[in-house]
Structure formats: structure tokens, C-alpha cells
PDB file of C-alpha atoms in Angstrom:
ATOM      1  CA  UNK A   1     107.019 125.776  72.620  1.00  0.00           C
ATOM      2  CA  UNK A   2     108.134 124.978  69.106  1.00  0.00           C
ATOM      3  CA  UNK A   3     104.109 124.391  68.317  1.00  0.00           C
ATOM      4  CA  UNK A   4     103.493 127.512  69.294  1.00  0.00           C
ATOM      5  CA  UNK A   5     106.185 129.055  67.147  1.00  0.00           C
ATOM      6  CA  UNK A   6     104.890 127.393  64.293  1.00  0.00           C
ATOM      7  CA  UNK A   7     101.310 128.858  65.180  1.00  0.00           C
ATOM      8  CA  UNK A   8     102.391 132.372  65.538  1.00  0.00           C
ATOM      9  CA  UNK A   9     104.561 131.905  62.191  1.00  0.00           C
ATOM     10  CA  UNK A  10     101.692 130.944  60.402  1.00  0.00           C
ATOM     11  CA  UNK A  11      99.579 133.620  61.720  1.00  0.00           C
ATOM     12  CA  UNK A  12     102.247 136.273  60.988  1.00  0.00           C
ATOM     13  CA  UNK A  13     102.925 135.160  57.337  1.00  0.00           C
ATOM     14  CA  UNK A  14      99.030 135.556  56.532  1.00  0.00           C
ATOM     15  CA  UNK A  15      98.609 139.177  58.459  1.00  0.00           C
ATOM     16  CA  UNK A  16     102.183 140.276  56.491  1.00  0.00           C
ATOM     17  CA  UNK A  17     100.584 139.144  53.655  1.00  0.00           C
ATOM     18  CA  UNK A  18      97.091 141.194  54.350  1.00  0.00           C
ATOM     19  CA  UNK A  19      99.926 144.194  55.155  1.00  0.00           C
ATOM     20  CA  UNK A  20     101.307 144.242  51.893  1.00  0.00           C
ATOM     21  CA  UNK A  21      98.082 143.350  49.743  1.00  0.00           C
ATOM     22  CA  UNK A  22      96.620 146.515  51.669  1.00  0.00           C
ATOM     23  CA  UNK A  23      99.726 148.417  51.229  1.00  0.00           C
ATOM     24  CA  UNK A  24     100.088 147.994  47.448  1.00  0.00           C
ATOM     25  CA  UNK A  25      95.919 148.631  47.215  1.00  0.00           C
ATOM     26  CA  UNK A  26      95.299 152.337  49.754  1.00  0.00           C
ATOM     27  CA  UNK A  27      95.775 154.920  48.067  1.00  0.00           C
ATOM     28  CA  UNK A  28      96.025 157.247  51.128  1.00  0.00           C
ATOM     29  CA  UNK A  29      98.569 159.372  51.808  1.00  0.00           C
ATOM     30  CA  UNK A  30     100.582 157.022  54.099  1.00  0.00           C
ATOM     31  CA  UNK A  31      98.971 153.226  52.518  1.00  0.00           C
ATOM     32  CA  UNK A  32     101.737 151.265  55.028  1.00  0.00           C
ATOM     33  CA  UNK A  33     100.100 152.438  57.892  1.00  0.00           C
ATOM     34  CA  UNK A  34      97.618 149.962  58.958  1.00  0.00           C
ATOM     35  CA  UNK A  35      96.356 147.482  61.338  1.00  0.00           C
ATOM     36  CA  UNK A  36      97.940 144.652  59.514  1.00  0.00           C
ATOM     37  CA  UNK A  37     101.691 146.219  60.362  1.00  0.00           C
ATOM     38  CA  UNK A  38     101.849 143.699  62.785  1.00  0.00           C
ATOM     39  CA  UNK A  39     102.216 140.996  60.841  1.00  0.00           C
ATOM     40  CA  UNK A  40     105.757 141.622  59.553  1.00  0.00           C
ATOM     41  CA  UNK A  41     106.880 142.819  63.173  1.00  0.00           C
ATOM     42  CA  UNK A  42     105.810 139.603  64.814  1.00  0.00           C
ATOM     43  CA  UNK A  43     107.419 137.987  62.040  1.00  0.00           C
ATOM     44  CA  UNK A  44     110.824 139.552  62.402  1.00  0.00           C
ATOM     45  CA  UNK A  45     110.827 140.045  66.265  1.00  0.00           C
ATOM     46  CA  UNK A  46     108.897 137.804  67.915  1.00  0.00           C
ATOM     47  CA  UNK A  47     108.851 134.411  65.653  1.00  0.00           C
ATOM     48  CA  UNK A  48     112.578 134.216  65.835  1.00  0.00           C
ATOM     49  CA  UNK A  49     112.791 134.683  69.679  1.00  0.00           C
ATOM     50  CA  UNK A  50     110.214 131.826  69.932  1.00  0.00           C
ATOM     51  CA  UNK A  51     111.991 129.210  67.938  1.00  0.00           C
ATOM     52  CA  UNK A  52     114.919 130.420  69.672  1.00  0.00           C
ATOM     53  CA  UNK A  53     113.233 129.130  73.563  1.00  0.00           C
ATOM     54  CA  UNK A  54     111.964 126.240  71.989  1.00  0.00           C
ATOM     55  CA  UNK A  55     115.624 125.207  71.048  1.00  0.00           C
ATOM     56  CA  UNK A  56     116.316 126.075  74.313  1.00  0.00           C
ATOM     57  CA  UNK A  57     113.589 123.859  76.416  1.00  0.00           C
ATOM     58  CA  UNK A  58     114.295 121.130  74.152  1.00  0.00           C
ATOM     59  CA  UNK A  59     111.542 121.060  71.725  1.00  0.00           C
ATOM     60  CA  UNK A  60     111.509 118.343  69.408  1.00  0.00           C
ATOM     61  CA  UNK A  61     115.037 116.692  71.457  1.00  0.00           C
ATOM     62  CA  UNK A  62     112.197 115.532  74.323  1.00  0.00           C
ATOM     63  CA  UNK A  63     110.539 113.541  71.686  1.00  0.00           C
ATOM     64  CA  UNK A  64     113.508 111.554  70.760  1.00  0.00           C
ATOM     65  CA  UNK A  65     114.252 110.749  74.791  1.00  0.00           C
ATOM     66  CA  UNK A  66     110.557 109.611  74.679  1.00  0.00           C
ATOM     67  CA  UNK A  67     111.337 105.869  75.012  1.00  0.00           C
ATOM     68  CA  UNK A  68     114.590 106.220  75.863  1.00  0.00           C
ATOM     69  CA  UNK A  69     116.022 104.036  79.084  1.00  0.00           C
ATOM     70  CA  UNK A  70     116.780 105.166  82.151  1.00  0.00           C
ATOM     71  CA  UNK A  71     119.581 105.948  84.203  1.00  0.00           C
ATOM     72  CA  UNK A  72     120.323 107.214  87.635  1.00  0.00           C
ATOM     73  CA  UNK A  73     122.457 110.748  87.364  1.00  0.00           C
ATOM     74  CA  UNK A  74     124.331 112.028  90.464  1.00  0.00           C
ATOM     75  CA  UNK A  75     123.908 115.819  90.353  1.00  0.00           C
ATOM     76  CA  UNK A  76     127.997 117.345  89.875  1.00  0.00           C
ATOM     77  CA  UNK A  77     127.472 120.676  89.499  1.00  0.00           C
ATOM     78  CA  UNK A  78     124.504 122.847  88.429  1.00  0.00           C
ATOM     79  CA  UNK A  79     124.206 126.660  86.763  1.00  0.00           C
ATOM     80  CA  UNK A  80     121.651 128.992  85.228  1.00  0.00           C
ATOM     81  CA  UNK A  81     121.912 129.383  81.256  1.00  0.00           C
ATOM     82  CA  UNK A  82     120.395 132.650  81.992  1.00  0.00           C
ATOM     83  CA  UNK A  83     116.695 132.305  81.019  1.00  0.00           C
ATOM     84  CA  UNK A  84     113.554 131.604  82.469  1.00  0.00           C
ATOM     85  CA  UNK A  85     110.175 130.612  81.823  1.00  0.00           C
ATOM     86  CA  UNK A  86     107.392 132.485  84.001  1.00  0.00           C
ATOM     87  CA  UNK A  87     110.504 133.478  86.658  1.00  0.00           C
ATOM     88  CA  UNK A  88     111.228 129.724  86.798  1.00  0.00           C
ATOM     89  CA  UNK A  89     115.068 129.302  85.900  1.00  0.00           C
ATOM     90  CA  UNK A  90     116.461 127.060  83.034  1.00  0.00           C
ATOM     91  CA  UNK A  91     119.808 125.200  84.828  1.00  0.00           C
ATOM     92  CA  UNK A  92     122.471 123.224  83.061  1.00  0.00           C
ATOM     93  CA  UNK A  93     122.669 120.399  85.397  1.00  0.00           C
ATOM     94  CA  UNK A  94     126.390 117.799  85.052  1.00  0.00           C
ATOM     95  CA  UNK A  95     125.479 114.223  86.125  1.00  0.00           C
ATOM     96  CA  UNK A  96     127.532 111.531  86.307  1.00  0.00           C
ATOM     97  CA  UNK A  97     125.026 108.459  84.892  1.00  0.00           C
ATOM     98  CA  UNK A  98     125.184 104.817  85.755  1.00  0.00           C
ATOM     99  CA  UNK A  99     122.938 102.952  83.437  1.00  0.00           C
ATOM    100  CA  UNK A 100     121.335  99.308  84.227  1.00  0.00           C
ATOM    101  CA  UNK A 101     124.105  97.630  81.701  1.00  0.00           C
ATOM    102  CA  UNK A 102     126.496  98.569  83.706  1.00  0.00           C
ATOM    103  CA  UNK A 103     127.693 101.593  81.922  1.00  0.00           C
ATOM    104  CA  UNK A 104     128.939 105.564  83.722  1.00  0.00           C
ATOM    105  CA  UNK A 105     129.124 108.652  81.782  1.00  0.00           C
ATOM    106  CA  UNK A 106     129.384 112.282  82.305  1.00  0.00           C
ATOM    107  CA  UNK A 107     125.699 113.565  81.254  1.00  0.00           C
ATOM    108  CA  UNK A 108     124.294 117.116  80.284  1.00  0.00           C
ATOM    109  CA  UNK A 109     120.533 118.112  81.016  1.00  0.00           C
ATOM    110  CA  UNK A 110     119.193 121.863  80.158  1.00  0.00           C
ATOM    111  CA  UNK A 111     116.023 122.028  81.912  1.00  0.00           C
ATOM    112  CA  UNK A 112     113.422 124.481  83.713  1.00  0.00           C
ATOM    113  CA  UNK A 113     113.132 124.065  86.958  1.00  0.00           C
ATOM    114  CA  UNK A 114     110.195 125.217  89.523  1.00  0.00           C
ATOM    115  CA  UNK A 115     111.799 127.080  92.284  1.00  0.00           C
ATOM    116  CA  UNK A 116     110.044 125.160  94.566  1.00  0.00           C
ATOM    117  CA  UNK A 117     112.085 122.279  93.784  1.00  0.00           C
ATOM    118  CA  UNK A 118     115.486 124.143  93.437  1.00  0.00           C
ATOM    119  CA  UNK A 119     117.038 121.821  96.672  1.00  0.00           C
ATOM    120  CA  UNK A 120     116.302 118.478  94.376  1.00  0.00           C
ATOM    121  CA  UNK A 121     118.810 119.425  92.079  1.00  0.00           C
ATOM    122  CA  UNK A 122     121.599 120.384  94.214  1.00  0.00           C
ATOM    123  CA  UNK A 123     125.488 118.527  93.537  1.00  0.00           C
ATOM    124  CA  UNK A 124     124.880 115.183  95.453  1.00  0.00           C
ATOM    125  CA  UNK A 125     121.323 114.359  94.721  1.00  0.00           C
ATOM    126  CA  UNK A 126     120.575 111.180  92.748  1.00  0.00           C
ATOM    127  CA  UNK A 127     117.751 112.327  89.795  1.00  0.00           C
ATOM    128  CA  UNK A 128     116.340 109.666  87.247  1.00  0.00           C
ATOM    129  CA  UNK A 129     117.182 110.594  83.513  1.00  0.00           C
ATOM    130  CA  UNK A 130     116.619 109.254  80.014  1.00  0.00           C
ATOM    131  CA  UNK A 131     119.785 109.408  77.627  1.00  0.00           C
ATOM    132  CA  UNK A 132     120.392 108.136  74.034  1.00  0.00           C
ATOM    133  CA  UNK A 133     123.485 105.961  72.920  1.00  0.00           C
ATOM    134  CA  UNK A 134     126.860 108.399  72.514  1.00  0.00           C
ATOM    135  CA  UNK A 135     130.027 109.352  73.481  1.00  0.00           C
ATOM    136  CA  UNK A 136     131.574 109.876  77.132  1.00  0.00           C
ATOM    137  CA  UNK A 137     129.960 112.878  77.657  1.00  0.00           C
ATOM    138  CA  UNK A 138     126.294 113.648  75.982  1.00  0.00           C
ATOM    139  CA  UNK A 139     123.075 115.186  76.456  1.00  0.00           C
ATOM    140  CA  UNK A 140     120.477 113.748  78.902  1.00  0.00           C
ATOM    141  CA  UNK A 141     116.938 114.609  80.176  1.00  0.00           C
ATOM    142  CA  UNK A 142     115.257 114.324  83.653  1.00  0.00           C
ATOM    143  CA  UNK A 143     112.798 111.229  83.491  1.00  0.00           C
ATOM    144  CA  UNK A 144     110.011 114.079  84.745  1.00  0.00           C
ATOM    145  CA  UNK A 145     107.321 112.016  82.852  1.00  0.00           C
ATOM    146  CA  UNK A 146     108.838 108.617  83.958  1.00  0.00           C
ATOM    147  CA  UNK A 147     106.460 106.203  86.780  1.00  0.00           C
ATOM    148  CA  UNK A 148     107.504 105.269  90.025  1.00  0.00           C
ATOM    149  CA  UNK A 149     107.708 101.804  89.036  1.00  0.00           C
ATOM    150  CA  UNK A 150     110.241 102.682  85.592  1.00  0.00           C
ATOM    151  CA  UNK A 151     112.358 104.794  87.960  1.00  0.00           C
ATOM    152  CA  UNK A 152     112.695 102.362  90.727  1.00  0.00           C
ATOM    153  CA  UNK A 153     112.974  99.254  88.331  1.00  0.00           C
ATOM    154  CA  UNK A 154     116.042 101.165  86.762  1.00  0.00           C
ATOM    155  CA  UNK A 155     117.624 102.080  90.681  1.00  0.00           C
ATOM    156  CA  UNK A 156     116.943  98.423  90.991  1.00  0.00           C
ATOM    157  CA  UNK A 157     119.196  97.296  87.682  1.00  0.00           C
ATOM    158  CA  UNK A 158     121.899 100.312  88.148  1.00  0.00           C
ATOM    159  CA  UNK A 159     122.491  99.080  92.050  1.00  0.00           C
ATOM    160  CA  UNK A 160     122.678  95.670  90.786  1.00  0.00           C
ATOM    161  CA  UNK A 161     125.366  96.367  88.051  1.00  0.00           C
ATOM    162  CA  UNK A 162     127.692  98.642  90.710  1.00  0.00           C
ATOM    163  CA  UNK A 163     127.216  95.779  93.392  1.00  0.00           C
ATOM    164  CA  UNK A 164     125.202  97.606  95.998  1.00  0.00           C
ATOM    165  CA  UNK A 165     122.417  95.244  95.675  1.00  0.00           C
ATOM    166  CA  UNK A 166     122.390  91.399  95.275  1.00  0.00           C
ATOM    167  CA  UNK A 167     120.477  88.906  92.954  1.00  0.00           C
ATOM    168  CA  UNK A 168     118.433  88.019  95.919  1.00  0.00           C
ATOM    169  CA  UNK A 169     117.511  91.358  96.788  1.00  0.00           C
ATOM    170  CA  UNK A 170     117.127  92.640  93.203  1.00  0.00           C
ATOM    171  CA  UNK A 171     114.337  89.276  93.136  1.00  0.00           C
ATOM    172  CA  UNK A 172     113.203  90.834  96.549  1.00  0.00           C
ATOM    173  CA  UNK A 173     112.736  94.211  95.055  1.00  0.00           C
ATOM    174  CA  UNK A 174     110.816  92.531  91.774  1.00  0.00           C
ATOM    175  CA  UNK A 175     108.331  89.694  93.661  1.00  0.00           C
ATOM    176  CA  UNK A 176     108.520  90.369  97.184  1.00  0.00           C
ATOM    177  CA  UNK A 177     105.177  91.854  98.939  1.00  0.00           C
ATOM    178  CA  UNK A 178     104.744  95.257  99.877  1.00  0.00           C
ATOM    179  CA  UNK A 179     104.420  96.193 103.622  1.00  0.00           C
ATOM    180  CA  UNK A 180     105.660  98.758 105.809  1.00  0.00           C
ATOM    181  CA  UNK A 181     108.345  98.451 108.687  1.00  0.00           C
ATOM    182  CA  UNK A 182     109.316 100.705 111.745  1.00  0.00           C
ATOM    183  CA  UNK A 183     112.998 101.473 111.935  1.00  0.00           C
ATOM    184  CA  UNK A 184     113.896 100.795 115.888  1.00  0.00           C
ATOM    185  CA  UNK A 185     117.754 101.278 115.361  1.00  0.00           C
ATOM    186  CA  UNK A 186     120.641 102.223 113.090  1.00  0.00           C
ATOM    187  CA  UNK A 187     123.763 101.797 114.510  1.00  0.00           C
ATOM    188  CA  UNK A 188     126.775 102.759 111.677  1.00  0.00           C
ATOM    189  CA  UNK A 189     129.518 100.288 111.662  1.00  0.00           C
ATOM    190  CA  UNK A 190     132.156 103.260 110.754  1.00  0.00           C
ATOM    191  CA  UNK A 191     132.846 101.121 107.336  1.00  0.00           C
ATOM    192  CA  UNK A 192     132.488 102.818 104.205  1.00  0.00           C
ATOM    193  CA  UNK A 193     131.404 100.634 100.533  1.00  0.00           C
ATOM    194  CA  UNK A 194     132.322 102.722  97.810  1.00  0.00           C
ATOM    195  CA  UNK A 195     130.188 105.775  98.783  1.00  0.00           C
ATOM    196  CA  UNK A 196     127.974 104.896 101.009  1.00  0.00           C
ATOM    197  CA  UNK A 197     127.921 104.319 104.476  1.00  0.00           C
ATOM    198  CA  UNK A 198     127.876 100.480 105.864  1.00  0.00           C
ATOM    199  CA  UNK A 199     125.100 100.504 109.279  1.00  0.00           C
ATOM    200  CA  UNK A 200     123.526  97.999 111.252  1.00  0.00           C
ATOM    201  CA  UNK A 201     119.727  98.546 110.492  1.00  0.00           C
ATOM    202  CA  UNK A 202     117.094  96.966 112.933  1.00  0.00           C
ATOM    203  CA  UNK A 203     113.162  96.820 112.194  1.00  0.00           C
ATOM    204  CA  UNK A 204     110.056  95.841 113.055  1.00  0.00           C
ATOM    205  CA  UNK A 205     108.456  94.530 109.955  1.00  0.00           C
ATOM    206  CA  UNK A 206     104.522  94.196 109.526  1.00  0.00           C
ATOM    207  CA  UNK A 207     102.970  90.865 108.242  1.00  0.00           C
ATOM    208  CA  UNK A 208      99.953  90.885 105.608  1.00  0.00           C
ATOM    209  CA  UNK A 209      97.820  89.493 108.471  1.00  0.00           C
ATOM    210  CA  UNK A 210      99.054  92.233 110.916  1.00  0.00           C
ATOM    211  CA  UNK A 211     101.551  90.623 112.904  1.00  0.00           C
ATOM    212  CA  UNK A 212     104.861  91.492 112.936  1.00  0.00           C
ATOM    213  CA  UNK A 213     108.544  90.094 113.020  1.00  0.00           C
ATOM    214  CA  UNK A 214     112.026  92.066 113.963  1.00  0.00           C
ATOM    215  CA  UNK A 215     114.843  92.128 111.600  1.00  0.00           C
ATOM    216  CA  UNK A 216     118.990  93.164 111.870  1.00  0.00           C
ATOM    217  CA  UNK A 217     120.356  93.671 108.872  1.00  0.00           C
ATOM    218  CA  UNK A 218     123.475  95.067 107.326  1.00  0.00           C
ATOM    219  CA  UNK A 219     122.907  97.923 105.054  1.00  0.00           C
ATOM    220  CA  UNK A 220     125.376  99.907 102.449  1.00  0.00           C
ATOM    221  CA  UNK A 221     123.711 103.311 102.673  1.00  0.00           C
ATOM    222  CA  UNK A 222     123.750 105.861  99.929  1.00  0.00           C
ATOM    223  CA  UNK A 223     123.724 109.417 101.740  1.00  0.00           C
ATOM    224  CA  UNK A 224     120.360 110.303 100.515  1.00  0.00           C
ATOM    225  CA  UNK A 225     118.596 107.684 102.317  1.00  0.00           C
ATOM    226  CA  UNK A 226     120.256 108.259 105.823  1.00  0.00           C
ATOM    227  CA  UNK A 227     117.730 110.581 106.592  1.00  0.00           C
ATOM    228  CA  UNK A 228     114.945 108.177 105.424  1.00  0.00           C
ATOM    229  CA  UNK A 229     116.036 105.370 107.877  1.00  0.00           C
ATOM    230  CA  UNK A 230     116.431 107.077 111.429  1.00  0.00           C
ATOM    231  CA  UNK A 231     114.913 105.296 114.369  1.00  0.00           C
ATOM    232  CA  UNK A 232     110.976 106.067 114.559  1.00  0.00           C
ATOM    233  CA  UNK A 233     110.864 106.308 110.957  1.00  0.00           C
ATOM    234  CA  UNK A 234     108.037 104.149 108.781  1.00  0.00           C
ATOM    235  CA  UNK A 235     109.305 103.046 105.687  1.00  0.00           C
ATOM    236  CA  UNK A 236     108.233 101.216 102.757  1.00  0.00           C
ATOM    237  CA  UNK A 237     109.647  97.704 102.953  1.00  0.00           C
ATOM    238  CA  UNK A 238     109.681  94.122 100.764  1.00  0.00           C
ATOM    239  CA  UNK A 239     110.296  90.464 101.677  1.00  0.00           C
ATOM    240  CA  UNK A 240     109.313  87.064 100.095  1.00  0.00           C
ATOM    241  CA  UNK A 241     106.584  85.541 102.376  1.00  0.00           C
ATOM    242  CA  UNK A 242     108.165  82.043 102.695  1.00  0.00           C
ATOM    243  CA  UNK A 243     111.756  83.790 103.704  1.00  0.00           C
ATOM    244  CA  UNK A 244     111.905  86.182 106.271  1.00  0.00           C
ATOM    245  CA  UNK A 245     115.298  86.310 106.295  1.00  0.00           C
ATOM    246  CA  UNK A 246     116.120  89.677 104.535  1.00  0.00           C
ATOM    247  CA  UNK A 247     114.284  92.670 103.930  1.00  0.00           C
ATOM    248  CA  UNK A 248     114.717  95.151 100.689  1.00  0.00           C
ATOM    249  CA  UNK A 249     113.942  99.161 102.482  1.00  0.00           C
ATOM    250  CA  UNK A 250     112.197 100.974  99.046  1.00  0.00           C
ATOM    251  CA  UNK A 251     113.248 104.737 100.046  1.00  0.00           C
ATOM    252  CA  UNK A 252     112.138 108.060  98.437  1.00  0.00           C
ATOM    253  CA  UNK A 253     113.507 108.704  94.901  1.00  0.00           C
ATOM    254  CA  UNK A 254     113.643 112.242  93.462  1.00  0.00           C
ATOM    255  CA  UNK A 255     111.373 112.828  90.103  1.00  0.00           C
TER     256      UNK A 255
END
């Protein structure tokens, strides 16, 4: 957006120039009057307006998050700033962050969001974001541009640091093999880790070759995967060939 602020600036500086050059040359009876009047009205009207959205969608701030690592933000609250792009809404979206050190902060991201995609964002849901080194409370972007692996590689590191996963499943997660497995049961235990949900999880897990083994294991559950892991349901799965002992369930994450 900012580019294109610059562009029309340009433009607009050369065509106010062209207005007054004309201007100061006509010697009609009304010289100002001319198809280069535009110039100075885009400059005053419309080049500030555009400078002003680009502050707005972030501009040149999405740049410096380029690079930046990646946390996992539960969605606290969320609001409209009031404008839109193309009827899509801008929301001011309050995360609470967990970062792969270990770290939790209360995060801030101003972005436009398709209203297709207006349920992701609701207070609960677990988004991927990018945030720079500051205080308790600070500015953060949605990892929109981040890959599957980045994002799940972080979830992998930020479950490790609150204790919801292990060293042996993080090394699951990292070198195990990917196959799928069919969830037959899961039976809650009616304990509750932190928040999530402690349940008995029972699958049938498929074998590179195409035969397959059966599994009970104990799972803390974050409320956004419940749905994932109902009986019937295929899932994406991970285990270390020479230990079928344990299995790591990869479930959806929001981008």
C-alpha cells in the first residue's frame, strides 16, 4: 500500500507541477482551469489518505517481522478498528503468545481479515504469529506467509517449553515417519492438565508397508483438536519405526 502511495505521490507532484507551469503560462480568462487541476487535488486529498491505510495495514512494520520467530497466540478478544479493504474488515486481535524459549506475553496484531475466515480468529483459537523482542505487551503479526513446517516446528518448541509435549515426542514430531492412523476410540478420563483435557486415545496406525498396529495412549488435549480426534476420524500421525510404542497425532493448525 505504501508503494502505491509513493507512486501516486510522484505522479501528483509532476501533474501539480504541469498545473502551475500552465497556470502561470494561459493567458485565458480563467488560466487555473485545466486538465492538470488534478494534480494538486490528488495531492492534498487522496495522497494523504493513502499513506494513512498503509500505516494502517502495516506497511513497512511487515518487513521488519519478515524473519522474525514464531509464536503460538491464543486469540483473547478481537474488534474492528473500523476500516476495510474491498469490504474485508481490519480487526485488532489480543493474543496471549507463548514463544519456543519459554516466554508468554500479551500480543497486539492489526490485520485484514477475509470474511470467509472470520470464525479462525474468534477468542479461543490458537493462530501462529511473528513478534519482535519488547515489553509485556507489544505488537505482533499473523505468520500468514509462514510454511506448514515453520508453524508446526514452533507448536512443536512452544508445547515443549509449557510441558504438554515430551523430549521423546518433540524427537517423534522431528524424525519420526509420516503415516496416517484411524481414531477407533476416545474415552476422556475427566482430568484436566492445565487447559486441556486429559483422554484415553485408541488407534489403528498404518505401517509404510501397509500393515497396521493398534495403539492406547494418554493424550492432554488442547480444545481445538477435540474435534480433530473423534472416533472414525483419519488423522495425520508419526512414530519412530524401530519403537512402536508411542505415537505423536499432527492435527490441523490455523494459518
Amino acid at each position: 500500500m505504501k508503494t502505491v502511495a509513493w507512486i501516486v505521490l510522484a505522479v501528483s507532484l509532476a501533474c501539480t507541477a504541469m498545473f502551475v507551469m500552465t497556470g502561470l503560462t494561459d493567458d485565458t480568462e480563467l488560466p487555473w482551469l485545466n486538465g492538470w487541476m488534478a494534480g494538486p487535488v490528488i495531492l492534498l486529498f487522496v495522497v494523504p489518505t493513502l499513506f494513512r491505510v498503509g500505516g494502517m495495514l502495516g506497511g513497512g512494520t511487515a518487513k521488519a517481522y519478515r524473519d522474525a520467530p514464531i509464536g503460538m497466540g491464543t486469540v483473547v478478544s478481537v474488534s474492528r478498528t473500523g476500516l476495510s479493504i474491498n469490504d474485508q474488515p481490519q480487526l485488532e486481535i489480543v493474543l496471549d503468545v507463548d514463544t519456543p524459549d519459554g516466554q508468554s506475553f500479551r500480543g497486539v496484531a492489526r490485520q485484514i481479515v477475509d470474511l470467509t475466515e472470520l470464525a479462525m480468529v474468534a477468542p479461543g483459537a490458537v493462530l501462529p504469529v511473528r513478534y519482535l523482542a519488547g515489553g509485556p505487551e507489544r505488537k505482533v503479526v499473523l505468520a500468514v506467509g509462514a510454511s506448514q513446517q515453520e508453524m508446526q516446528a514452533a507448536l512443536n518448541r512452544v508445547q515443549l517449553a509449557k510441558g504438554t509435549m515430551t523430549q521423546k515426542q518433540l524427537m517423534i514430531a522431528e524424525q519420526g515417519i509420516d503415516t496416517q492412523a484411524v481414531v477407533l476410540a476416545m474415552v476422556p478420563t475427566g482430568e484436566i492438565r492445565g487447559d486441556r483435557a486429559v483422554a484415553h486415545l485408541t488407534m489403528r496406525v498404518t505401517r509404510p508397508d501397509g500393515s497396521t498396529f493398534d495403539l492406547t495412549q494418554e493424550k492432554a488435549l488442547a480444545a481445538s483438536t477435540v474435534p480433530q480426534v473423534q472416533p472414525g476420524a483419519v488423522v495425520r500421525a508419526k512414530y519412530l519405526p524401530h519403537d512402536e510404542s508411542e505415537v505423536v497425532v499432527v492435527t490441523a493448525l490455523a494459518r
